mmCIF file of C-alpha atoms in Angstrom:
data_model
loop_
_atom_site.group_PDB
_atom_site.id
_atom_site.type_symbol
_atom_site.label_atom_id
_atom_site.label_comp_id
_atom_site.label_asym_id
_atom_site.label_seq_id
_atom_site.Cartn_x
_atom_site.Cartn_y
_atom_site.Cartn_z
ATOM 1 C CA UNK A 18 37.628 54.506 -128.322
ATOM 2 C CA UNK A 19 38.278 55.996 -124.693
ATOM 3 C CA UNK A 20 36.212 58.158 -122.705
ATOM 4 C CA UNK A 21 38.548 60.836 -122.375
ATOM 5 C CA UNK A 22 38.502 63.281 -119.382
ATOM 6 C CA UNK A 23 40.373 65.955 -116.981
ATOM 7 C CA UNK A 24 38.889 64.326 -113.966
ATOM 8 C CA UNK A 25 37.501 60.337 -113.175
ATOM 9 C CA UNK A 26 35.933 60.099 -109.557
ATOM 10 C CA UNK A 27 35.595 56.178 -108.871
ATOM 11 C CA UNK A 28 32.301 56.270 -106.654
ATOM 12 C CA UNK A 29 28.747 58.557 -106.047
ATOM 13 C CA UNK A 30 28.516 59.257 -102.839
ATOM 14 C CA UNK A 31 28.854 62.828 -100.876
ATOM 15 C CA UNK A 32 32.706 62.892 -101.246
ATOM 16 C CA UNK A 33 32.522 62.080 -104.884
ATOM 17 C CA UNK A 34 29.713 64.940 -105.400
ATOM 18 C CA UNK A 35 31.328 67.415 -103.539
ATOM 19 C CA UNK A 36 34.855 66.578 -104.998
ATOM 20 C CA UNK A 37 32.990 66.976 -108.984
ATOM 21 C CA UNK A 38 31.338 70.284 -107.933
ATOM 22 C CA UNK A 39 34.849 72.057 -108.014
ATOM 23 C CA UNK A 40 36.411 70.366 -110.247
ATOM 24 C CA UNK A 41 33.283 71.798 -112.880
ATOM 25 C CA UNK A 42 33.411 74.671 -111.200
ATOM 26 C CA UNK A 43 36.899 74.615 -112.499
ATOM 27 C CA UNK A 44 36.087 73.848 -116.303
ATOM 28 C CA UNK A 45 37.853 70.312 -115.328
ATOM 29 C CA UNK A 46 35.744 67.585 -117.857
ATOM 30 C CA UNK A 47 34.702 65.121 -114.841
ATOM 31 C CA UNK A 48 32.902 61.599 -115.027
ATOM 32 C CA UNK A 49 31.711 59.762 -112.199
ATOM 33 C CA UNK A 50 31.659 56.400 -112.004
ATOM 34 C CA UNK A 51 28.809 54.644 -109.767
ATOM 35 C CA UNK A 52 28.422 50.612 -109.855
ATOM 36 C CA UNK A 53 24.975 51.007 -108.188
ATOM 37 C CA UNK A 54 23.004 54.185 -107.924
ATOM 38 C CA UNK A 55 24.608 57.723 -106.612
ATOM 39 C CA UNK A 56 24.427 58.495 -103.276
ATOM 40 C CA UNK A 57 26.500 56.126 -101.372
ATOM 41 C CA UNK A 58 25.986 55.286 -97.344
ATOM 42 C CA UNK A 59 23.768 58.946 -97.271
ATOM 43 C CA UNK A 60 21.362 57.439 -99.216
ATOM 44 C CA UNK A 61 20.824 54.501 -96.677
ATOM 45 C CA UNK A 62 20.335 57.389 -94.145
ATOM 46 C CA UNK A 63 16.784 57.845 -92.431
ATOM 47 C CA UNK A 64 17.341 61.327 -90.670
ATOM 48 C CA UNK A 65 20.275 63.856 -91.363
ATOM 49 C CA UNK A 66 19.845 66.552 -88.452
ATOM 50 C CA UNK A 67 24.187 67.717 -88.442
ATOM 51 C CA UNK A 68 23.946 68.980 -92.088
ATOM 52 C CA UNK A 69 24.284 73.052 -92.146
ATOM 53 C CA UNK A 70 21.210 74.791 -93.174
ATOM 54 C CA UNK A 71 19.320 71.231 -92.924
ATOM 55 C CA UNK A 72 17.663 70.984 -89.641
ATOM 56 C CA UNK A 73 16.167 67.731 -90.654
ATOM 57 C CA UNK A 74 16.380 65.715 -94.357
ATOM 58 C CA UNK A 75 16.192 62.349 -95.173
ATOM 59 C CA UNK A 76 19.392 61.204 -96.511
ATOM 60 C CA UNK A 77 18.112 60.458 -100.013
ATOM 61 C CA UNK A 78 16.699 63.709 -100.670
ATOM 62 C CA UNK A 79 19.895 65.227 -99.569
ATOM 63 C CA UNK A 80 21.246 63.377 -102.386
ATOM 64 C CA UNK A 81 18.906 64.061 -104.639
ATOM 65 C CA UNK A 82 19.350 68.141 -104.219
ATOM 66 C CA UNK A 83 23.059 67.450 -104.207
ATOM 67 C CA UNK A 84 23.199 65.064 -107.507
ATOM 68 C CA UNK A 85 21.026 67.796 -108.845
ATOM 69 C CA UNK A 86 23.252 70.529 -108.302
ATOM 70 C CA UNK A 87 26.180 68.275 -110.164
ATOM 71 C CA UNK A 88 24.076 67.374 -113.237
ATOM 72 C CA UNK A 89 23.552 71.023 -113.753
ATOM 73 C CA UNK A 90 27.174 72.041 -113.994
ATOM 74 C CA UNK A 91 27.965 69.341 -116.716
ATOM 75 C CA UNK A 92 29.569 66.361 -114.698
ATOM 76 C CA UNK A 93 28.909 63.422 -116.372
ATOM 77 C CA UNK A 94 27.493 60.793 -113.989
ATOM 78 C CA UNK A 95 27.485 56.794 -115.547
ATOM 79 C CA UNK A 96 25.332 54.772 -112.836
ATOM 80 C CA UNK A 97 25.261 51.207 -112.547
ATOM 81 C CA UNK A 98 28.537 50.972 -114.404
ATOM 82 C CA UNK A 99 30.885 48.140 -113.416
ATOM 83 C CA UNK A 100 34.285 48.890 -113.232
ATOM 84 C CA UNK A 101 36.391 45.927 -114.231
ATOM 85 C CA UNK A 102 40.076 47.538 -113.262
ATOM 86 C CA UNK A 103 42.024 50.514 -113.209
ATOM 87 C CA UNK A 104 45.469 51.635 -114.524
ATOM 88 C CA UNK A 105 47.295 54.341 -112.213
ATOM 89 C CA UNK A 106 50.648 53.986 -113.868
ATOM 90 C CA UNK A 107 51.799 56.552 -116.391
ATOM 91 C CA UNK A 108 50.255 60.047 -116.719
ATOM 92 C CA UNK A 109 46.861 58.853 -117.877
ATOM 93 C CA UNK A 110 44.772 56.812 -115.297
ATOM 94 C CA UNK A 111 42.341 54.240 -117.302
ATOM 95 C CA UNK A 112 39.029 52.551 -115.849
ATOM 96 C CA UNK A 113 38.179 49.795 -117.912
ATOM 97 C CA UNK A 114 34.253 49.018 -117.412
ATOM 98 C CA UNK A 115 31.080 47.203 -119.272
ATOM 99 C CA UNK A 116 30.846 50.352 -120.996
ATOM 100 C CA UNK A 117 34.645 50.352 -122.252
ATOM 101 C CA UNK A 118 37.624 52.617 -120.930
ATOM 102 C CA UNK A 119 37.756 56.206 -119.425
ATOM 103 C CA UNK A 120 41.245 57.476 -119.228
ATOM 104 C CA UNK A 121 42.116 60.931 -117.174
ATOM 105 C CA UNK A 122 45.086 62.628 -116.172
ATOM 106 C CA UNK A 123 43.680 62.743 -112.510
ATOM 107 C CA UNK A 124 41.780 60.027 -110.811
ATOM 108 C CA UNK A 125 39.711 60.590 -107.815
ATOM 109 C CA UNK A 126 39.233 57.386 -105.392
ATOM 110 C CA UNK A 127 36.088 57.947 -103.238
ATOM 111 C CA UNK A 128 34.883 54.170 -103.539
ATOM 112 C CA UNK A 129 34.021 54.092 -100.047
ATOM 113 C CA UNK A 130 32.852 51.315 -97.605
ATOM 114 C CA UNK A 131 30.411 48.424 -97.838
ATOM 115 C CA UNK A 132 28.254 46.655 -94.715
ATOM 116 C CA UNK A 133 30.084 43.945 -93.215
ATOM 117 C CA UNK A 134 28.246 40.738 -93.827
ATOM 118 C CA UNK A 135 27.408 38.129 -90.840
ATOM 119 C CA UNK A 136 30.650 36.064 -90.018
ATOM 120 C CA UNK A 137 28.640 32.593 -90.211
ATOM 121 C CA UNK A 138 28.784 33.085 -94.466
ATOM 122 C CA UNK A 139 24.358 33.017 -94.311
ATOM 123 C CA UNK A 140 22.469 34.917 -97.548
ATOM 124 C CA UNK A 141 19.319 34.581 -98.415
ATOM 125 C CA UNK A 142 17.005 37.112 -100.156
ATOM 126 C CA UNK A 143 15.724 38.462 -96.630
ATOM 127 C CA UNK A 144 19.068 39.743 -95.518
ATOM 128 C CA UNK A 145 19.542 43.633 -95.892
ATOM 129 C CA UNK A 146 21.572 46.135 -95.461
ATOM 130 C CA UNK A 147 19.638 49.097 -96.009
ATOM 131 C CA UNK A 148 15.957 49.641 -94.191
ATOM 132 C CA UNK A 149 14.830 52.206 -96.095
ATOM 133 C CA UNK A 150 15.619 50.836 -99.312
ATOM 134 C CA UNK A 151 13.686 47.501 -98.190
ATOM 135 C CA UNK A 152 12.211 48.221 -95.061
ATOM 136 C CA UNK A 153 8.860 48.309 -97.080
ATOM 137 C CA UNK A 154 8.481 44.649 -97.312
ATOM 138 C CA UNK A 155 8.090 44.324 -93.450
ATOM 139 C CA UNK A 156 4.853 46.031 -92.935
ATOM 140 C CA UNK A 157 3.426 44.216 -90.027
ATOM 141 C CA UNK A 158 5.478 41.541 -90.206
ATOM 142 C CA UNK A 159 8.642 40.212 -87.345
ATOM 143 C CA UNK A 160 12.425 41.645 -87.899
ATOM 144 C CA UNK A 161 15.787 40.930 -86.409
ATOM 145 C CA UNK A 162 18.341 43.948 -86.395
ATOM 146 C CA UNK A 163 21.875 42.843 -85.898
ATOM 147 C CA UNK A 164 23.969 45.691 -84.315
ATOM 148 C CA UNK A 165 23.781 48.175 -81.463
ATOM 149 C CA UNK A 166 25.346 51.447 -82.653
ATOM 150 C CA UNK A 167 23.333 54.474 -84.083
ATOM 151 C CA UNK A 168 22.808 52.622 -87.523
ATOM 152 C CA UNK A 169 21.307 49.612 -85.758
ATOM 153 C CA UNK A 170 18.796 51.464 -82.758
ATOM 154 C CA UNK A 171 17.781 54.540 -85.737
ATOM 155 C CA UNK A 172 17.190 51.885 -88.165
ATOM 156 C CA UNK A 173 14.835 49.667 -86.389
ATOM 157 C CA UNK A 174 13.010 53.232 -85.584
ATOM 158 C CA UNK A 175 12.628 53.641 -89.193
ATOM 159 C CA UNK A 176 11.199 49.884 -89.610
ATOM 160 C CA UNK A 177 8.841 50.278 -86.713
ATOM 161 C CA UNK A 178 7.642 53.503 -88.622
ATOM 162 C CA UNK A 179 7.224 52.020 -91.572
ATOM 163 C CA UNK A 180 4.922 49.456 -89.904
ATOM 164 C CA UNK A 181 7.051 46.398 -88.642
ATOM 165 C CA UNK A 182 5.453 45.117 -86.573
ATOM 166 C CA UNK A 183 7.838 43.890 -83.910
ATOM 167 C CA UNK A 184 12.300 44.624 -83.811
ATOM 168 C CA UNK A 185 14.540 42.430 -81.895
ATOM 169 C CA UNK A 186 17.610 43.985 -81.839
ATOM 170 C CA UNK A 187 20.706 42.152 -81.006
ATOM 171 C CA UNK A 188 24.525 43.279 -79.839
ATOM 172 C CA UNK A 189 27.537 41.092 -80.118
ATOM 173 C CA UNK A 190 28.449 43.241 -76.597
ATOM 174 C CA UNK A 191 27.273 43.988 -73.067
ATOM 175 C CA UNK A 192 25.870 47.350 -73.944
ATOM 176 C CA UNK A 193 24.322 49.594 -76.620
ATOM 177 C CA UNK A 194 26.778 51.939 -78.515
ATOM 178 C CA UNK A 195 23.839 54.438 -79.951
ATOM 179 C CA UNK A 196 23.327 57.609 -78.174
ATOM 180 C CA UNK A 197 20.946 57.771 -75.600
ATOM 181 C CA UNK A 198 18.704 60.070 -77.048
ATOM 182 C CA UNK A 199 18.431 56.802 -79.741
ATOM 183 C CA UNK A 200 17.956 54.543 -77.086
ATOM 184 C CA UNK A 201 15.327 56.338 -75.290
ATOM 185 C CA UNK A 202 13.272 56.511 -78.746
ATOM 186 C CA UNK A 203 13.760 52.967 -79.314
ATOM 187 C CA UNK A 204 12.738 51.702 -75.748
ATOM 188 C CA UNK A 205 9.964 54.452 -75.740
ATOM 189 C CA UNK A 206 7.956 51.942 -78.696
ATOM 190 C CA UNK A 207 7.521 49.521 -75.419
ATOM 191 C CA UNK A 208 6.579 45.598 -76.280
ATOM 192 C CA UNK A 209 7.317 46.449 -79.701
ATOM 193 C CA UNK A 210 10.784 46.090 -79.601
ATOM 194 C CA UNK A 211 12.889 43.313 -77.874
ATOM 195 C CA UNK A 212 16.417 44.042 -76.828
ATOM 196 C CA UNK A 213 19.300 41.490 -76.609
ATOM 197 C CA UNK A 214 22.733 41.995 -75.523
ATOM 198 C CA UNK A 215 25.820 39.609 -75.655
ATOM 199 C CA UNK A 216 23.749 37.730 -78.671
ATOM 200 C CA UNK A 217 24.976 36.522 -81.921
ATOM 201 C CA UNK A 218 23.448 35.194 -84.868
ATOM 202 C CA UNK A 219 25.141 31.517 -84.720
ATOM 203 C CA UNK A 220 22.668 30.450 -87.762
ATOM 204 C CA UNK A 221 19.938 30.916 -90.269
ATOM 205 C CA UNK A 222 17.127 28.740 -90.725
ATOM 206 C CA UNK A 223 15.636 28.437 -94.432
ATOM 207 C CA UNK A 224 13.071 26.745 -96.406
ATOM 208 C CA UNK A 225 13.013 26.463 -99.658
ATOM 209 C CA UNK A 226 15.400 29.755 -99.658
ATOM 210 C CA UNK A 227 13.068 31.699 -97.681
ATOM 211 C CA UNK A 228 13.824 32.531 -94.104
ATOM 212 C CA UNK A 229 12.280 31.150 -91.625
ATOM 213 C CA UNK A 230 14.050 31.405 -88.288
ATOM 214 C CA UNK A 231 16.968 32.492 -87.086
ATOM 215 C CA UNK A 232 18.864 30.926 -84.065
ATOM 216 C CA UNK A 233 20.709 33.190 -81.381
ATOM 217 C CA UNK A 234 23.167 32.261 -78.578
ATOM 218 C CA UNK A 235 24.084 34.331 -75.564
ATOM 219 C CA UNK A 236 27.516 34.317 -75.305
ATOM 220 C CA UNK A 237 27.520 35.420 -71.273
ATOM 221 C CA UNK A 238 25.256 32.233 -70.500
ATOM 222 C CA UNK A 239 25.489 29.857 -74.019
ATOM 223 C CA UNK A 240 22.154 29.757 -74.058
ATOM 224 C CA UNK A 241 20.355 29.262 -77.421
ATOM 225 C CA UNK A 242 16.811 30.036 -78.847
ATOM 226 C CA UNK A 243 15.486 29.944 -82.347
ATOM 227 C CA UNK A 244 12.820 32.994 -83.370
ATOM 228 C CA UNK A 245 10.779 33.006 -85.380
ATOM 229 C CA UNK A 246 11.346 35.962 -88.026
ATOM 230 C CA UNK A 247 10.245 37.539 -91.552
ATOM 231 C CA UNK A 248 13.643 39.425 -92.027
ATOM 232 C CA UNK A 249 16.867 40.718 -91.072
ATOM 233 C CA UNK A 250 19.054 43.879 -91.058
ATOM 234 C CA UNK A 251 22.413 43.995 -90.254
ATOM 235 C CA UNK A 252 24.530 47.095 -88.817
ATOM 236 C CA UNK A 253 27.455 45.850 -87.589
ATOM 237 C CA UNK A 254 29.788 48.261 -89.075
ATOM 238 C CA UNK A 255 31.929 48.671 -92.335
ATOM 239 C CA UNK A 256 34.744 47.621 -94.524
ATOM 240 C CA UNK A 257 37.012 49.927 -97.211
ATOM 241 C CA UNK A 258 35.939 48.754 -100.777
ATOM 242 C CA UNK A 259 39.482 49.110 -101.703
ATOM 243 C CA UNK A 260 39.592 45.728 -104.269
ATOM 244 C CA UNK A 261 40.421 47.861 -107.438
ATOM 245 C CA UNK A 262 43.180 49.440 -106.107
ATOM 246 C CA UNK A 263 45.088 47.235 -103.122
ATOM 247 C CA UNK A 264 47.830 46.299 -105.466
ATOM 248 C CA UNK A 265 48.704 49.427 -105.923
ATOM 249 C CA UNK A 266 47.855 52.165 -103.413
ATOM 250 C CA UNK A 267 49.416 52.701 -100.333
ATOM 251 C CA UNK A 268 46.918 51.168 -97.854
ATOM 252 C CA UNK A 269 46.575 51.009 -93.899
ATOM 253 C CA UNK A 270 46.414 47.521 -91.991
ATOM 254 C CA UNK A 271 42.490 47.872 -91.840
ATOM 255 C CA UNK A 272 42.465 48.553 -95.924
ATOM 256 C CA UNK A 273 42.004 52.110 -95.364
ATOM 257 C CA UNK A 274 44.051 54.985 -97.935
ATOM 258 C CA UNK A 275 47.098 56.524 -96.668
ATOM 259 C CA UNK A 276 46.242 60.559 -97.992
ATOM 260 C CA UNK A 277 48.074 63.180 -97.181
ATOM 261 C CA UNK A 278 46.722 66.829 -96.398
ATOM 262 C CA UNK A 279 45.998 67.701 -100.390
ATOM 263 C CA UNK A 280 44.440 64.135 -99.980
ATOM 264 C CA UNK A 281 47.029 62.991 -102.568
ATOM 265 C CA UNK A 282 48.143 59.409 -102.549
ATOM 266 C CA UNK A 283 51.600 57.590 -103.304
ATOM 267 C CA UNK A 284 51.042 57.869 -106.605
ATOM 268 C CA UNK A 285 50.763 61.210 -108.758
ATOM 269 C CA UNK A 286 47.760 62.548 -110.303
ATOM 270 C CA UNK A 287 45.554 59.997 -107.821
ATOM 271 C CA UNK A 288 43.590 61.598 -105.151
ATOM 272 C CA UNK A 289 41.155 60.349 -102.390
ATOM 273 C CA UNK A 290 38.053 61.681 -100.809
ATOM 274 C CA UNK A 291 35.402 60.169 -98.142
ATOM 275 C CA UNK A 292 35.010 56.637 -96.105
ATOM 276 C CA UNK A 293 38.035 55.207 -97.938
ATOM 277 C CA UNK A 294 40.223 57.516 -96.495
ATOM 278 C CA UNK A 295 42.120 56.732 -92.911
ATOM 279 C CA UNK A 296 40.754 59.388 -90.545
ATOM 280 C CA UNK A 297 39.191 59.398 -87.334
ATOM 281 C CA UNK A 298 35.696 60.604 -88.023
ATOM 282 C CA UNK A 299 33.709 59.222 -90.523
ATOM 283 C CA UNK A 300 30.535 61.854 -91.144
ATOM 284 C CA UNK A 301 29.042 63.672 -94.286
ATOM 285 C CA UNK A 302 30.571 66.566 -93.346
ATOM 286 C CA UNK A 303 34.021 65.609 -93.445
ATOM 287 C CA UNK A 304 33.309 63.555 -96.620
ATOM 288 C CA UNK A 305 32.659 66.328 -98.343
ATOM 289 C CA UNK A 306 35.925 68.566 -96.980
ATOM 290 C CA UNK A 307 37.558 65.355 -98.473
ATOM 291 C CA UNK A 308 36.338 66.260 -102.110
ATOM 292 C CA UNK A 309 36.641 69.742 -101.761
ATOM 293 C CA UNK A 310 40.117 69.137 -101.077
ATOM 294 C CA UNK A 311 40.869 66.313 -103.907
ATOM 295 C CA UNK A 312 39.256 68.786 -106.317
ATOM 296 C CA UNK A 313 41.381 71.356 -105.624
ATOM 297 C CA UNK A 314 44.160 69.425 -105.594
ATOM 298 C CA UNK A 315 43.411 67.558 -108.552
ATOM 299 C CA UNK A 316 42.938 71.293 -110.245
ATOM 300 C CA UNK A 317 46.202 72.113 -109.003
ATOM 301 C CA UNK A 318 47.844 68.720 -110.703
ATOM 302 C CA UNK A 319 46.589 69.481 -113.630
ATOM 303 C CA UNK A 320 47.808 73.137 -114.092
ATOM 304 C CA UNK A 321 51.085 71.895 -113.312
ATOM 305 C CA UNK A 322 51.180 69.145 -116.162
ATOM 306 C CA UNK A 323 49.712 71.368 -118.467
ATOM 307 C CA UNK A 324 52.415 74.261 -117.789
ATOM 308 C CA UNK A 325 54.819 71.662 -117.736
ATOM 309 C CA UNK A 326 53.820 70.830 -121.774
#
């Protein structure tokens, strides 16, 4: 038998939360539907310092406060859930999952965007994306951080607090892309931290599936050197997890939604919120004016195909 509900929001991060706020708040039966835990890219977060009446908070117990708030209006939140495929024709939307089908009238995309892997195709079980989920494992031990931008330089600061012992940090360009204030935080942990630019990963170097060394190549001068190192964590950016809906949902060049200003997509009754969306800026705070607005939207849907009956 189906799940049945007014409201299915495909993801757990801050859009999603935000977007199942209002539509509780609006007596709207919502379900959220998480393959890993709630919290998306916040989560992953080591300092929020932009979020209103938050001078500092770790991302995760922003979340926490947040999924708290949502539990205690009703929404029903199903983590670790994988969703097979979705049905967007027809006025009910179905997920079909390990847990069987949810069908809703309205269907809330917020699926938002994964780490970008290294391009040479390497895994091995000391790859991450995420320092504070794993970061732990590194206590005084040697780390490579792939990626230059804020993600990359506040990262390794996290490691290095967390008792790393040593970063090298490596950008595919000539410069850093983090703020300076970053930078200057970084650089101020001295021999600590070594600092590469123009350097790519060309391989990794395993034994017995355990890293061992990784080997790096200047691409200015084509020199190569192999380091020794314990793990790695890679920031080089993001793409849209858009593979349940590409088929059908009108998508940008870079995989990105095409949502208009109620955040409504090409087809009716199916909203988006968050990093999937096509926008300029990409923060928490605009993730969440993204759910606010699918919510309200989706409300508005709804009255209309109920007045319509």
């Amino acid at each position: 038998m189906d799940n049945q509900y007014d409201v299915i929001i495909l993801g757990g991060g801050i859009a999603s939360m935000t977007a199942a706020i209002y539509t509780a708040q609006a007596n709207l039966k919502t379900v959220i539907l998480e393959k890993s835990i709630c919290g998306g890219l916040v989560n992953t977060t080591f300092k929020v310092t932009n979020f209103p009446s938050k001078t500092e908070i770790s991302g995760q117990e922003l979340m926490e406060q947040v999924r708290d708030q949502v539990e205690a209006l009703g929404v029903d939140i199903r983590e670790v859930i994988e969703v097979d495929s979705i049905s967007l024709k027809g006025d009910l939307k179905v997920a079909q999952t390990d847990e069987g089908n949810f069908s809703a009238p309205v269907m809330i995309l917020a699926t938002g965007r994964k780490p970008k892997a290294l391009p040479i195709g390497a895994e091995c079980e000391q790859i991450h994306y995420c320092a504070i989920c794993d970061g732990s494992a590194y206590k005084g031990k040697r780390v490579l951080v792939v990626g230059g931008g804020n993600s990359g330089v506040e990262e390794s600061q996290y490691l290095l607090s967390s008792g790393v012992a040593h970063i090298t940090l490596i950008e595919q360009m000539g410069r850093l892309f983090a703020s300076k204030q970053s930078q200057a935080e970084l650089r101020s942990h001295g021999n600590k931290v070594d600092v590469h630019l123009n350097t790519l990963v060309e391989a990794i170097l395993t034994k017995d599936g355990k890293l061992t060394q990784v080997q790096l190549k200047n691409t200015e001068t084509d020199t190569v050197t192999k380091l020794n190192i314990d793990g790695i964590f890679i920031y080089m950016g993001h793409d849209p997890q858009n593979g349940l809906f590409s088929e059908a949902v009108s998508l940008t060049p870079q995989g990105y939604i095409n949502a208009g200003a109620h955040m409504e997509t090409n087809i009716p009754g199916v909203f988006a919120a968050g990093d999937i969306v096509h926008k300029k800026y990409r923060q928490i705070t605009t993730a969440m004016h993204d759910g606010t607005i699918a919510a309200l939207s989706s409300a508005d849907y709804i009255r209309k195909i109920q007045h319509k009956i």
